[in-house]
Amino acid sequence: MQDLLFNFLSKYVTLTEEEKKAIISLDIFHSVKKGTTLLKEGQKSNDGYFVLKGCIRTYYIIDGEEKTTAFYTEMEGLTPHCVVDKTPSQYYISCIEDTILTVANPEMEVEIFNKFPKFETLCRILSEELLAKQQFNFDEFKISSPEQRYLNLLQKRPDLIQRVPQHQLASYLGIKPQSLSRLKARILEKSKE
Amino acid sequence: MQDLLFNFLSKYVTLTEEEKKAIISLDIFHSVKKGTTLLKEGQKSNDGYFVLKGCIRTYYIIDGEEKTTAFYTEMEGLTPHCVVDKTPSQYYISCIEDTILTVANPEMEVEIFNKFPKFETLCRILSEELLAKQQFNFDEFKISSPEQRYLNLLQKRPDLIQRVPQHQLASYLGIKPQSLSRLKARILEKSKE
DNA sequence: GTTTTTTTTTAACTTAAGTGAACGAAATTA
DNA sequence: TAATTTCGTTCACTTAAGTTAAAAAAAAAC
C-alpha cells in the first residue's frame, strides 16, 4: 500500500530506507469506505489528504443543493482551505469509492521537514507544480463552453466520467444535471450525422 | 521600491539585513511600461513574476481572439506554466499598466534557498496558500452564473473593474464582451426597480 | 485638434443553459 | 422481493449567453 506513495515520490526525490521508515512511523495510511464523509461544513480540521487509491470529492451545499467542485483520484492531493486559513470549512469532503489515502497535518509535516529537509523541497515543488496545473485547468474552464468542457474531460479524464455519478459531474462542469444529459444527447446526435 | 516586497514578506518571515541584501543583490527589481509583453506564446522562459505595483495579465490567442484568464496586481505572483514543465508557453503575459515587478528564475531561487533555507519554507507556504486560494476561486467560478461572478468581483476586487478594459474582464468572467455589457445593463435595470 | 483606431454599447436573431415537472431505471432499504 | 428513494433522461418553457452587425464613445495617433 505504501509502495504506491513511495513510487510516486520517487519521481521527485530518492528516499533512503530511514526516510521511508520515518514516513511510515507517522501512521498516515488509512482505508475509508465509500460514502464516508471526511470533512463537513463548519468543521475545523488540520488534515490534508493524498489519495493512493479510490476517489474523493469536495462539495458545497448551497440552498440545499450539492455543488461538486472537485474530484481527487490516484496520486492527487488536497489541502482543504480550512487548514490553510484556520477557519471552519465551507465545504464537505467525502469518498465516492472505497479509498486508501494518507492523512497528514501541518505539525507532522514540520516534524518531518526538520528531520529531512528534502521533504520541504519536495512539498514546495509538488505544490508549485499543482498550482501551475490548477491554473491551467481554470484557464481551460474559462475559455470553454460546457460542451467543450465535457469533450475535454472525455479526452483527459475518461475514467472520471465512468466512475462518478452524472449529477456530480454536472456541477463539476459548471452546469445542471439536465443540461449535461441534453448536452450528451446533442453530441450523440451530431456524431450520427 | 524593494520595501514593498520586504513589507509583504514580513507577514511571513523576519528577514535580517544580510538576507535582504542577498535578495537585492540578485537584481530582480524591474520597471516595465504599460503595453510591454513579458512572454509570448511559443516562447520558452524560466522567469516567474511578482507584482509590486501595477497590473499584468495572462491571455491566450485562440482563433485570433484574445482570451484573458488572469490578472495579477499588487503583491500577487505568477509562475508561468512553461517554467514549471519546461515547454513553450501557450499564453501571453503583458502589462496593462506601468508596472514594477520582480523577475526570478528557479536557479536564483535554488541559490537563495541554499544560503537561506528559510526562503524555501517561505516559498512553500506562499504557494500552498496560493493554491488554496486559487482552488476556492475556481470553486466560486463553477458554482456561479456570469452575473453572480460579476457581482462577486464588484465586491471582492472593485479596483479590477476600474483599471481593466471591459473586453478583457469579459473573458476573465468566462463570457463575451457583448454579454458583459448586457449583463451590466440588466443589473442597472434591476436596481432601478 | 482632427483623424483613425479601439473599445463599449445596443439591437435582432440564434443557440444553449436554467427551471419545473414527469417518467423510467437503478440502487438502497425494509 | 417489494417498497422506497435516488438518479438519469426527456419535455416544454423561460432566461440568458453567443453571434453578427452597426452605432456610439473613448482613446490613441497623427
mmCIF file of N, CA and C in Angstrom, chain A residues 58 60 62 67-70 72 79-81 84 90-91 109-110 113 120-121 123-124 127-139 141-143 149 171-174, chain B residues 58 60 62 67-70 72 79-81 84 90-91 109-110 113 120-121 123-124 127-139 141-143 149 171-174:
data_model
loop_
_atom_site.group_PDB
_atom_site.id
_atom_site.type_symbol
_atom_site.label_atom_id
_atom_site.label_comp_id
_atom_site.label_asym_id
_atom_site.label_seq_id
_atom_site.Cartn_x
_atom_site.Cartn_y
_atom_site.Cartn_z
ATOM 1 N N THR A 58 -14.972 17.062 -3.297
ATOM 2 C CA THR A 58 -15.315 18.195 -2.438
ATOM 3 C C THR A 58 -16.614 18.776 -2.960
ATOM 4 N N TYR A 60 -19.981 21.733 -1.964
ATOM 5 C CA TYR A 60 -20.663 22.715 -1.139
ATOM 6 C C TYR A 60 -22.137 22.330 -1.095
ATOM 7 N N ILE A 62 -25.478 24.418 -1.168
ATOM 8 C CA ILE A 62 -25.979 25.776 -1.307
ATOM 9 C C ILE A 62 -27.466 25.722 -1.616
ATOM 10 N N LYS A 67 -23.134 21.098 -4.639
ATOM 11 C CA LYS A 67 -22.352 21.622 -5.755
ATOM 12 C C LYS A 67 -20.962 21.005 -5.695
ATOM 13 N N THR A 68 -20.731 20.021 -6.520
ATOM 14 C CA THR A 68 -19.442 19.339 -6.534
ATOM 15 C C THR A 68 -18.426 20.149 -7.324
ATOM 16 N N THR A 69 -17.286 20.457 -6.688
ATOM 17 C CA THR A 69 -16.323 21.312 -7.384
ATOM 18 C C THR A 69 -15.031 20.594 -7.764
ATOM 19 N N ALA A 70 -14.744 19.465 -7.116
ATOM 20 C CA ALA A 70 -13.500 18.773 -7.471
ATOM 21 C C ALA A 70 -13.531 17.301 -7.106
ATOM 22 N N TYR A 72 -10.692 14.056 -6.537
ATOM 23 C CA TYR A 72 -9.292 13.710 -6.370
ATOM 24 C C TYR A 72 -9.163 12.203 -6.465
ATOM 25 N N THR A 79 -5.194 19.893 0.129
ATOM 26 C CA THR A 79 -5.126 20.561 1.422
ATOM 27 C C THR A 79 -6.343 21.466 1.523
ATOM 28 N N PRO A 80 -7.317 21.096 2.364
ATOM 29 C CA PRO A 80 -8.548 21.893 2.433
ATOM 30 C C PRO A 80 -8.246 23.343 2.816
ATOM 31 N N HIS A 81 -9.078 24.204 2.330
ATOM 32 C CA HIS A 81 -8.962 25.632 2.581
ATOM 33 C C HIS A 81 -8.864 25.924 4.077
ATOM 34 N N VAL A 84 -5.495 25.811 5.692
ATOM 35 C CA VAL A 84 -4.595 26.911 5.360
ATOM 36 C C VAL A 84 -4.931 28.171 6.150
ATOM 37 N N GLN A 90 -15.907 25.470 4.529
ATOM 38 C CA GLN A 90 -17.115 25.892 3.823
ATOM 39 C C GLN A 90 -17.696 24.750 3.000
ATOM 40 N N TYR A 91 -16.902 23.669 2.918
ATOM 41 C CA TYR A 91 -17.391 22.562 2.085
ATOM 42 C C TYR A 91 -17.231 21.200 2.750
ATOM 43 N N GLU A 109 4.056 17.557 9.253
ATOM 44 C CA GLU A 109 4.920 17.994 8.162
ATOM 45 C C GLU A 109 6.162 18.689 8.713
ATOM 46 N N VAL A 110 5.919 19.620 9.646
ATOM 47 C CA VAL A 110 7.050 20.351 10.215
ATOM 48 C C VAL A 110 8.047 19.389 10.849
ATOM 49 N N PHE A 113 9.901 17.768 8.097
ATOM 50 C CA PHE A 113 10.774 18.755 7.445
ATOM 51 C C PHE A 113 12.042 18.982 8.245
ATOM 52 N N GLU A 120 10.799 19.195 2.518
ATOM 53 C CA GLU A 120 10.250 20.525 2.308
ATOM 54 C C GLU A 120 10.410 20.922 0.839
ATOM 55 N N THR A 121 11.557 20.607 0.287
ATOM 56 C CA THR A 121 11.788 20.859 -1.138
ATOM 57 C C THR A 121 10.742 20.111 -1.963
ATOM 58 N N CYS A 123 7.760 19.102 -1.068
ATOM 59 C CA CYS A 123 6.433 19.702 -0.909
ATOM 60 C C CYS A 123 6.324 21.019 -1.667
ATOM 61 N N ARG A 124 7.389 21.793 -1.660
ATOM 62 C CA ARG A 124 7.384 23.046 -2.397
ATOM 63 C C ARG A 124 7.211 22.772 -3.886
ATOM 64 N N SER A 127 3.737 21.482 -4.710
ATOM 65 C CA SER A 127 2.638 22.444 -4.654
ATOM 66 C C SER A 127 2.788 23.515 -5.728
ATOM 67 N N GLU A 128 4.013 23.810 -6.136
ATOM 68 C CA GLU A 128 4.191 24.732 -7.267
ATOM 69 C C GLU A 128 3.678 24.093 -8.552
ATOM 70 N N GLU A 129 3.974 22.819 -8.684
ATOM 71 C CA GLU A 129 3.533 22.079 -9.863
ATOM 72 C C GLU A 129 2.008 22.033 -9.921
ATOM 73 N N LEU A 130 1.429 21.738 -8.773
ATOM 74 C CA LEU A 130 -0.023 21.643 -8.669
ATOM 75 C C LEU A 130 -0.674 22.982 -8.961
ATOM 76 N N LEU A 131 -0.045 24.045 -8.476
ATOM 77 C CA LEU A 131 -0.570 25.394 -8.686
ATOM 78 C C LEU A 131 -0.608 25.722 -10.170
ATOM 79 N N ALA A 132 0.459 25.396 -10.883
ATOM 80 C CA ALA A 132 0.513 25.662 -12.321
ATOM 81 C C ALA A 132 -0.544 24.838 -13.052
ATOM 82 N N LYS A 133 -0.682 23.579 -12.660
ATOM 83 C CA LYS A 133 -1.659 22.696 -13.290
ATOM 84 C C LYS A 133 -3.083 23.206 -13.050
ATOM 85 N N GLN A 134 -3.287 23.604 -11.800
ATOM 86 C CA GLN A 134 -4.587 24.118 -11.382
ATOM 87 C C GLN A 134 -4.951 25.390 -12.163
ATOM 88 N N GLN A 135 -3.974 26.264 -12.317
ATOM 89 C CA GLN A 135 -4.195 27.499 -13.062
ATOM 90 C C GLN A 135 -4.567 27.175 -14.508
ATOM 91 N N PHE A 136 -3.890 26.204 -15.057
ATOM 92 C CA PHE A 136 -4.177 25.819 -16.442
ATOM 93 C C PHE A 136 -5.583 25.248 -16.578
ATOM 94 N N ASN A 137 -5.982 24.415 -15.623
ATOM 95 C CA ASN A 137 -7.349 23.868 -15.643
ATOM 96 C C ASN A 137 -8.383 24.974 -15.568
ATOM 97 N N PHE A 138 -8.101 25.952 -14.736
ATOM 98 C CA PHE A 138 -9.016 27.081 -14.575
ATOM 99 C C PHE A 138 -9.092 27.856 -15.897
ATOM 100 N N ASP A 139 -7.940 28.100 -16.494
ATOM 101 C CA ASP A 139 -7.890 28.777 -17.789
ATOM 102 C C ASP A 139 -8.760 28.052 -18.810
ATOM 103 N N PHE A 141 -11.160 26.015 -18.339
ATOM 104 C CA PHE A 141 -12.575 26.095 -17.969
ATOM 105 C C PHE A 141 -13.170 27.406 -18.448
ATOM 106 N N LYS A 142 -12.441 28.482 -18.205
ATOM 107 C CA LYS A 142 -12.936 29.814 -18.565
ATOM 108 C C LYS A 142 -13.135 29.996 -20.055
ATOM 109 N N ILE A 143 -12.209 29.466 -20.832
ATOM 110 C CA ILE A 143 -12.276 29.735 -22.260
ATOM 111 C C ILE A 143 -13.109 28.696 -23.020
ATOM 112 N N ARG A 149 -16.050 21.635 -22.462
ATOM 113 C CA ARG A 149 -15.505 21.131 -21.203
ATOM 114 C C ARG A 149 -15.746 19.631 -21.075
ATOM 115 N N SER A 171 -22.167 19.510 -11.901
ATOM 116 C CA SER A 171 -21.725 20.750 -11.244
ATOM 117 C C SER A 171 -20.217 20.927 -11.389
ATOM 118 N N TYR A 172 -19.497 19.826 -11.488
ATOM 119 C CA TYR A 172 -18.058 19.909 -11.763
ATOM 120 C C TYR A 172 -17.818 20.615 -13.093
ATOM 121 N N LEU A 173 -18.745 20.435 -14.035
ATOM 122 C CA LEU A 173 -18.643 21.095 -15.339
ATOM 123 C C LEU A 173 -19.313 22.472 -15.329
ATOM 124 N N GLY A 174 -19.867 22.838 -14.201
ATOM 125 C CA GLY A 174 -20.465 24.160 -14.064
ATOM 126 C C GLY A 174 -21.876 24.261 -14.605
ATOM 127 N N THR B 58 -2.557 37.561 -18.111
ATOM 128 C CA THR B 58 -2.208 36.427 -18.962
ATOM 129 C C THR B 58 -3.351 36.234 -19.938
ATOM 130 N N TYR B 60 -4.588 34.031 -23.763
ATOM 131 C CA TYR B 60 -4.384 33.125 -24.880
ATOM 132 C C TYR B 60 -4.885 33.832 -26.130
ATOM 133 N N ILE B 62 -6.831 32.578 -29.312
ATOM 134 C CA ILE B 62 -7.481 31.400 -29.881
ATOM 135 C C ILE B 62 -8.354 31.843 -31.034
ATOM 136 N N LYS B 67 -8.104 35.725 -25.196
ATOM 137 C CA LYS B 67 -8.874 35.207 -24.070
ATOM 138 C C LYS B 67 -8.092 35.472 -22.797
ATOM 139 N N THR B 68 -8.505 36.482 -22.065
ATOM 140 C CA THR B 68 -7.810 36.846 -20.830
ATOM 141 C C THR B 68 -8.256 35.931 -19.700
ATOM 142 N N THR B 69 -7.296 35.285 -19.043
ATOM 143 C CA THR B 69 -7.686 34.343 -17.996
ATOM 144 C C THR B 69 -7.313 34.788 -16.588
ATOM 145 N N ALA B 70 -6.358 35.719 -16.474
ATOM 146 C CA ALA B 70 -5.986 36.143 -15.125
ATOM 147 C C ALA B 70 -5.351 37.524 -15.110
ATOM 148 N N TYR B 72 -2.898 39.936 -12.436
ATOM 149 C CA TYR B 72 -2.070 39.919 -11.233
ATOM 150 C C TYR B 72 -1.757 41.349 -10.860
ATOM 151 N N THR B 79 3.946 32.128 -11.519
ATOM 152 C CA THR B 79 4.959 31.283 -12.155
ATOM 153 C C THR B 79 4.327 30.684 -13.391
ATOM 154 N N PRO B 80 4.740 31.146 -14.573
ATOM 155 C CA PRO B 80 4.097 30.643 -15.797
ATOM 156 C C PRO B 80 4.223 29.131 -15.914
ATOM 157 N N HIS B 81 3.242 28.574 -16.542
ATOM 158 C CA HIS B 81 3.184 27.134 -16.747
ATOM 159 C C HIS B 81 4.469 26.625 -17.395
ATOM 160 N N VAL B 84 7.341 25.732 -15.171
ATOM 161 C CA VAL B 84 7.190 24.511 -14.381
ATOM 162 C C VAL B 84 7.445 23.272 -15.232
ATOM 163 N N GLN B 90 1.992 28.585 -23.719
ATOM 164 C CA GLN B 90 0.754 28.551 -24.502
ATOM 165 C C GLN B 90 0.058 29.908 -24.476
ATOM 166 N N TYR B 91 0.555 30.778 -23.597
ATOM 167 C CA TYR B 91 -0.116 32.067 -23.483
ATOM 168 C C TYR B 91 0.844 33.249 -23.451
ATOM 169 N N GLU B 109 16.418 30.983 -7.319
ATOM 170 C CA GLU B 109 15.735 30.510 -6.120
ATOM 171 C C GLU B 109 16.583 29.483 -5.383
ATOM 172 N N VAL B 110 17.081 28.524 -6.146
ATOM 173 C CA VAL B 110 17.889 27.471 -5.527
ATOM 174 C C VAL B 110 19.090 28.073 -4.812
ATOM 175 N N PHE B 113 17.829 29.590 -1.688
ATOM 176 C CA PHE B 113 17.393 28.536 -0.765
ATOM 177 C C PHE B 113 18.596 27.919 -0.060
ATOM 178 N N GLU B 120 12.992 28.801 1.464
ATOM 179 C CA GLU B 120 12.266 27.675 0.887
ATOM 180 C C GLU B 120 10.970 27.458 1.656
ATOM 181 N N THR B 121 11.043 27.578 2.972
ATOM 182 C CA THR B 121 9.835 27.481 3.785
ATOM 183 C C THR B 121 8.833 28.560 3.349
ATOM 184 N N CYS B 123 8.596 30.091 0.472
ATOM 185 C CA CYS B 123 8.023 29.794 -0.840
ATOM 186 C C CYS B 123 7.017 28.655 -0.771
ATOM 187 N N ARG B 124 7.298 27.677 0.038
ATOM 188 C CA ARG B 124 6.357 26.565 0.194
ATOM 189 C C ARG B 124 5.042 27.073 0.766
ATOM 190 N N SER B 127 3.132 29.233 -1.703
ATOM 191 C CA SER B 127 2.488 28.554 -2.817
ATOM 192 C C SER B 127 1.371 27.635 -2.351
ATOM 193 N N GLU B 128 1.474 27.123 -1.120
ATOM 194 C CA GLU B 128 0.352 26.352 -0.578
ATOM 195 C C GLU B 128 -0.856 27.264 -0.344
ATOM 196 N N GLU B 129 -0.559 28.444 0.160
ATOM 197 C CA GLU B 129 -1.615 29.422 0.424
ATOM 198 C C GLU B 129 -2.298 29.819 -0.882
ATOM 199 N N LEU B 130 -1.477 30.080 -1.883
ATOM 200 C CA LEU B 130 -1.978 30.484 -3.188
ATOM 201 C C LEU B 130 -2.814 29.372 -3.810
ATOM 202 N N LEU B 131 -2.369 28.154 -3.626
ATOM 203 C CA LEU B 131 -3.085 27.006 -4.175
ATOM 204 C C LEU B 131 -4.478 26.905 -3.572
ATOM 205 N N ALA B 132 -4.564 27.082 -2.259
ATOM 206 C CA ALA B 132 -5.864 27.011 -1.593
ATOM 207 C C ALA B 132 -6.765 28.146 -2.064
ATOM 208 N N LYS B 133 -6.200 29.328 -2.198
ATOM 209 C CA LYS B 133 -6.969 30.485 -2.636
ATOM 210 C C LYS B 133 -7.469 30.282 -4.066
ATOM 211 N N GLN B 134 -6.577 29.774 -4.865
ATOM 212 C CA GLN B 134 -6.867 29.516 -6.267
ATOM 213 C C GLN B 134 -7.993 28.484 -6.408
ATOM 214 N N GLN B 135 -7.909 27.441 -5.597
ATOM 215 C CA GLN B 135 -8.943 26.407 -5.628
ATOM 216 C C GLN B 135 -10.290 27.013 -5.241
ATOM 217 N N PHE B 136 -10.269 27.875 -4.256
ATOM 218 C CA PHE B 136 -11.518 28.496 -3.809
ATOM 219 C C PHE B 136 -12.103 29.389 -4.906
ATOM 220 N N ASN B 137 -11.247 30.149 -5.568
ATOM 221 C CA ASN B 137 -11.728 30.993 -6.674
ATOM 222 C C ASN B 137 -12.348 30.151 -7.782
ATOM 223 N N PHE B 138 -11.721 29.038 -8.062
ATOM 224 C CA PHE B 138 -12.227 28.132 -9.092
ATOM 225 C C PHE B 138 -13.590 27.591 -8.660
ATOM 226 N N ASP B 139 -13.689 27.180 -7.406
ATOM 227 C CA ASP B 139 -14.957 26.694 -6.863
ATOM 228 C C ASP B 139 -16.052 27.735 -7.056
ATOM 229 N N PHE B 141 -16.197 30.182 -9.091
ATOM 230 C CA PHE B 141 -16.482 30.367 -10.508
ATOM 231 C C PHE B 141 -17.452 29.298 -10.990
ATOM 232 N N LYS B 142 -17.194 28.065 -10.605
ATOM 233 C CA LYS B 142 -18.027 26.944 -11.063
ATOM 234 C C LYS B 142 -19.454 27.038 -10.578
ATOM 235 N N ILE B 143 -19.618 27.444 -9.338
ATOM 236 C CA ILE B 143 -20.960 27.408 -8.775
ATOM 237 C C ILE B 143 -21.726 28.706 -9.022
ATOM 238 N N ARG B 149 -20.871 36.084 -10.886
ATOM 239 C CA ARG B 149 -19.424 36.272 -10.913
ATOM 240 C C ARG B 149 -19.072 37.755 -10.975
ATOM 241 N N SER B 171 -13.690 38.021 -20.758
ATOM 242 C CA SER B 171 -13.219 36.634 -20.852
ATOM 243 C C SER B 171 -12.750 36.132 -19.491
ATOM 244 N N TYR B 172 -12.283 37.056 -18.646
ATOM 245 C CA TYR B 172 -11.934 36.692 -17.275
ATOM 246 C C TYR B 172 -13.168 36.138 -16.543
ATOM 247 N N LEU B 173 -14.345 36.659 -16.914
ATOM 248 C CA LEU B 173 -15.601 36.190 -16.315
ATOM 249 C C LEU B 173 -16.193 35.019 -17.099
ATOM 250 N N GLY B 174 -15.507 34.622 -18.152
ATOM 251 C CA GLY B 174 -15.954 33.456 -18.922
ATOM 252 C C GLY B 174 -17.029 33.759 -19.941
#
